[in-house]
mmCIF file of C-alpha atoms in Angstrom:
data_model
loop_
_atom_site.group_PDB
_atom_site.id
_atom_site.type_symbol
_atom_site.label_atom_id
_atom_site.label_comp_id
_atom_site.label_asym_id
_atom_site.label_seq_id
_atom_site.Cartn_x
_atom_site.Cartn_y
_atom_site.Cartn_z
ATOM 1 C CA UNK F 1131 0.000 0.000 0.000
ATOM 2 C CA UNK F 1132 2.839 2.358 0.853
ATOM 3 C CA UNK F 1133 4.465 1.697 -2.525
ATOM 4 C CA UNK F 1134 1.217 2.644 -4.262
ATOM 5 C CA UNK F 1135 1.096 5.877 -2.268
ATOM 6 C CA UNK F 1136 4.655 6.745 -3.287
ATOM 7 C CA UNK F 1137 3.801 5.928 -6.907
ATOM 8 C CA UNK F 1138 0.708 8.157 -6.818
ATOM 9 C CA UNK F 1139 2.708 10.958 -5.204
ATOM 10 C CA UNK F 1140 5.346 10.772 -7.930
ATOM 11 C CA UNK F 1141 2.682 10.824 -10.653
ATOM 12 C CA UNK F 1142 1.053 13.851 -9.006
ATOM 13 C CA UNK F 1143 4.429 15.577 -8.833
ATOM 14 C CA UNK F 1144 5.031 14.876 -12.543
ATOM 15 C CA UNK F 1145 1.585 16.235 -13.412
ATOM 16 C CA UNK F 1146 2.200 19.338 -11.323
ATOM 17 C CA UNK F 1147 5.499 19.973 -13.090
ATOM 18 C CA UNK F 1148 3.852 19.493 -16.489
ATOM 19 C CA UNK F 1149 1.104 21.984 -15.648
ATOM 20 C CA UNK F 1150 3.644 24.474 -14.303
ATOM 21 C CA UNK F 1151 5.664 24.172 -17.494
ATOM 22 C CA UNK F 1152 2.886 24.103 -20.109
ATOM 23 C CA UNK F 1153 -0.117 25.631 -18.330
ATOM 24 C CA UNK F 1154 0.680 29.224 -19.244
ATOM 25 C CA UNK F 1155 0.978 28.493 -22.961
ATOM 26 C CA UNK F 1156 -2.283 26.508 -22.899
ATOM 27 C CA UNK F 1157 -3.995 29.408 -21.110
ATOM 28 C CA UNK F 1158 -2.775 31.890 -23.719
ATOM 29 C CA UNK F 1159 -3.864 29.615 -26.595
ATOM 30 C CA UNK F 1160 -7.299 29.226 -25.028
ATOM 31 C CA UNK F 1161 -7.746 32.970 -24.633
ATOM 32 C CA UNK F 1162 -6.490 33.654 -28.163
ATOM 33 C CA UNK F 1163 -8.840 31.062 -29.627
ATOM 34 C CA UNK F 1164 -11.859 32.505 -27.784
ATOM 35 C CA UNK F 1165 -11.027 36.203 -27.850
ATOM 36 C CA UNK F 1166 -14.290 37.039 -29.632
ATOM 37 C CA UNK F 1167 -16.123 36.183 -26.390
ATOM 38 C CA UNK F 1168 -14.003 38.443 -24.192
ATOM 39 C CA UNK F 1169 -15.546 41.798 -23.328
ATOM 40 C CA UNK F 1170 -13.062 44.656 -23.290
ATOM 41 C CA UNK F 1171 -12.823 46.616 -21.088
ATOM 42 C CA UNK F 1172 -13.976 44.354 -18.274
ATOM 43 C CA UNK F 1173 -15.804 46.911 -16.165
ATOM 44 C CA UNK F 1174 -18.304 46.411 -13.374
ATOM 45 C CA UNK F 1175 -21.018 47.965 -15.539
ATOM 46 C CA UNK F 1176 -20.318 45.556 -18.400
ATOM 47 C CA UNK F 1177 -20.394 42.576 -16.039
ATOM 48 C CA UNK F 1178 -23.713 43.737 -14.603
ATOM 49 C CA UNK F 1179 -25.116 44.188 -18.106
ATOM 50 C CA UNK F 1180 -24.037 40.683 -19.101
ATOM 51 C CA UNK F 1181 -25.510 39.177 -15.944
ATOM 52 C CA UNK F 1182 -28.823 40.921 -16.646
ATOM 53 C CA UNK F 1183 -28.759 39.645 -20.230
ATOM 54 C CA UNK F 1184 -28.226 36.110 -18.956
ATOM 55 C CA UNK F 1185 -30.992 36.434 -16.375
ATOM 56 C CA UNK F 1186 -33.582 37.785 -18.793
ATOM 57 C CA UNK F 1187 -32.581 35.325 -21.517
ATOM 58 C CA UNK F 1188 -33.189 32.521 -19.036
ATOM 59 C CA UNK F 1189 -36.484 34.057 -17.970
ATOM 60 C CA UNK F 1190 -37.557 34.346 -21.615
ATOM 61 C CA UNK F 1191 -36.915 30.613 -22.082
ATOM 62 C CA UNK F 1192 -39.336 29.600 -19.280
ATOM 63 C CA UNK F 1193 -42.500 29.429 -21.461
ATOM 64 C CA UNK F 1194 -40.807 27.070 -23.907
ATOM 65 C CA UNK F 1195 -39.504 24.902 -21.092
ATOM 66 C CA UNK F 1196 -42.953 24.880 -19.472
ATOM 67 C CA UNK F 1197 -44.540 23.739 -22.716
ATOM 68 C CA UNK F 1198 -41.913 21.040 -23.208
ATOM 69 C CA UNK F 1199 -42.462 19.802 -19.644
ATOM 70 C CA UNK F 1200 -46.177 19.306 -20.237
ATOM 71 C CA UNK F 1201 -45.556 17.559 -23.568
ATOM 72 C CA UNK F 1202 -43.172 15.137 -21.894
ATOM 73 C CA UNK F 1203 -45.607 14.584 -19.049
ATOM 74 C CA UNK F 1204 -48.399 13.821 -21.523
ATOM 75 C CA UNK F 1205 -46.067 11.381 -23.304
ATOM 76 C CA UNK F 1206 -45.336 9.624 -19.993
ATOM 77 C CA UNK F 1207 -49.063 9.451 -19.175
ATOM 78 C CA UNK F 1208 -49.726 7.963 -22.606
ATOM 79 C CA UNK F 1209 -47.002 5.372 -22.055
ATOM 80 C CA UNK F 1210 -48.535 4.455 -18.704
ATOM 81 C CA UNK F 1211 -52.001 4.084 -20.254
ATOM 82 C CA UNK F 1212 -50.617 1.824 -22.976
ATOM 83 C CA UNK F 1213 -48.199 -0.080 -20.747
ATOM 84 C CA UNK F 1214 -49.467 -3.374 -22.103
ATOM 85 C CA UNK F 1215 -47.895 -2.446 -25.448
ATOM 86 C CA UNK F 1216 -44.605 -1.539 -23.768
ATOM 87 C CA UNK F 1217 -41.557 -3.370 -25.093
ATOM 88 C CA UNK F 1218 -38.828 -4.800 -22.903
ATOM 89 C CA UNK F 1219 -36.311 -2.351 -24.394
ATOM 90 C CA UNK F 1220 -38.444 0.628 -23.340
ATOM 91 C CA UNK F 1221 -38.836 -0.759 -19.830
ATOM 92 C CA UNK F 1222 -35.087 -1.340 -19.624
ATOM 93 C CA UNK F 1223 -34.352 2.229 -20.722
ATOM 94 C CA UNK F 1224 -36.796 3.548 -18.118
ATOM 95 C CA UNK F 1225 -35.177 1.393 -15.431
ATOM 96 C CA UNK F 1226 -31.702 2.626 -16.382
ATOM 97 C CA UNK F 1227 -32.937 6.220 -16.311
ATOM 98 C CA UNK F 1228 -34.368 5.687 -12.834
ATOM 99 C CA UNK F 1229 -31.109 4.119 -11.708
ATOM 100 C CA UNK F 1230 -29.151 7.068 -13.081
ATOM 101 C CA UNK F 1231 -31.418 9.524 -11.257
ATOM 102 C CA UNK F 1232 -30.889 7.599 -8.027
ATOM 103 C CA UNK F 1233 -27.101 7.588 -8.567
ATOM 104 C CA UNK F 1234 -27.085 11.372 -9.078
ATOM 105 C CA UNK F 1235 -29.181 11.735 -5.920
ATOM 106 C CA UNK F 1236 -26.668 9.647 -3.962
ATOM 107 C CA UNK F 1237 -23.748 11.635 -5.380
ATOM 108 C CA UNK F 1238 -25.462 14.864 -4.341
ATOM 109 C CA UNK F 1239 -26.072 13.554 -0.857
ATOM 110 C CA UNK F 1240 -22.436 12.527 -0.490
ATOM 111 C CA UNK F 1241 -21.271 15.934 -1.736
ATOM 112 C CA UNK F 1242 -23.695 17.651 0.616
ATOM 113 C CA UNK F 1243 -22.279 15.724 3.573
ATOM 114 C CA UNK F 1244 -18.794 16.947 2.764
ATOM 115 C CA UNK F 1245 -17.809 13.811 0.822
ATOM 116 C CA UNK F 1246 -18.342 11.456 3.734
ATOM 117 C CA UNK F 1247 -20.243 8.197 3.502
ATOM 118 C CA UNK F 1248 -21.124 7.788 7.162
ATOM 119 C CA UNK F 1249 -23.057 10.908 8.023
ATOM 120 C CA UNK F 1250 -23.218 14.638 8.371
ATOM 121 C CA UNK F 1251 -20.698 16.632 10.356
ATOM 122 C CA UNK F 1252 -21.898 17.626 13.831
#
């Protein structure tokens, strides 16, 4: 076990050195590639304007999301009414989806407990 720990530490050290050596050039390439998205000058007013644009764009998308929600709910109701015609593949996909939702719930609970499995901190 101790040899594995030393091996992991050496790999982490190598990765840290690589990032220290090449991270700056990667950062500059990333900014150069995406410079059309950078707002100059970056003022408080511009940041507030962009945050308001994001907020109201999201608010404007609510009616479409609401409509989509009801369409999907109607589809699920229709599937439940015609469950006798349901194929095994469809049931399997639904079961996997439910399992995935449960896994995300468990991951959220673990993250909310501070990444502990036994319980919440006192």
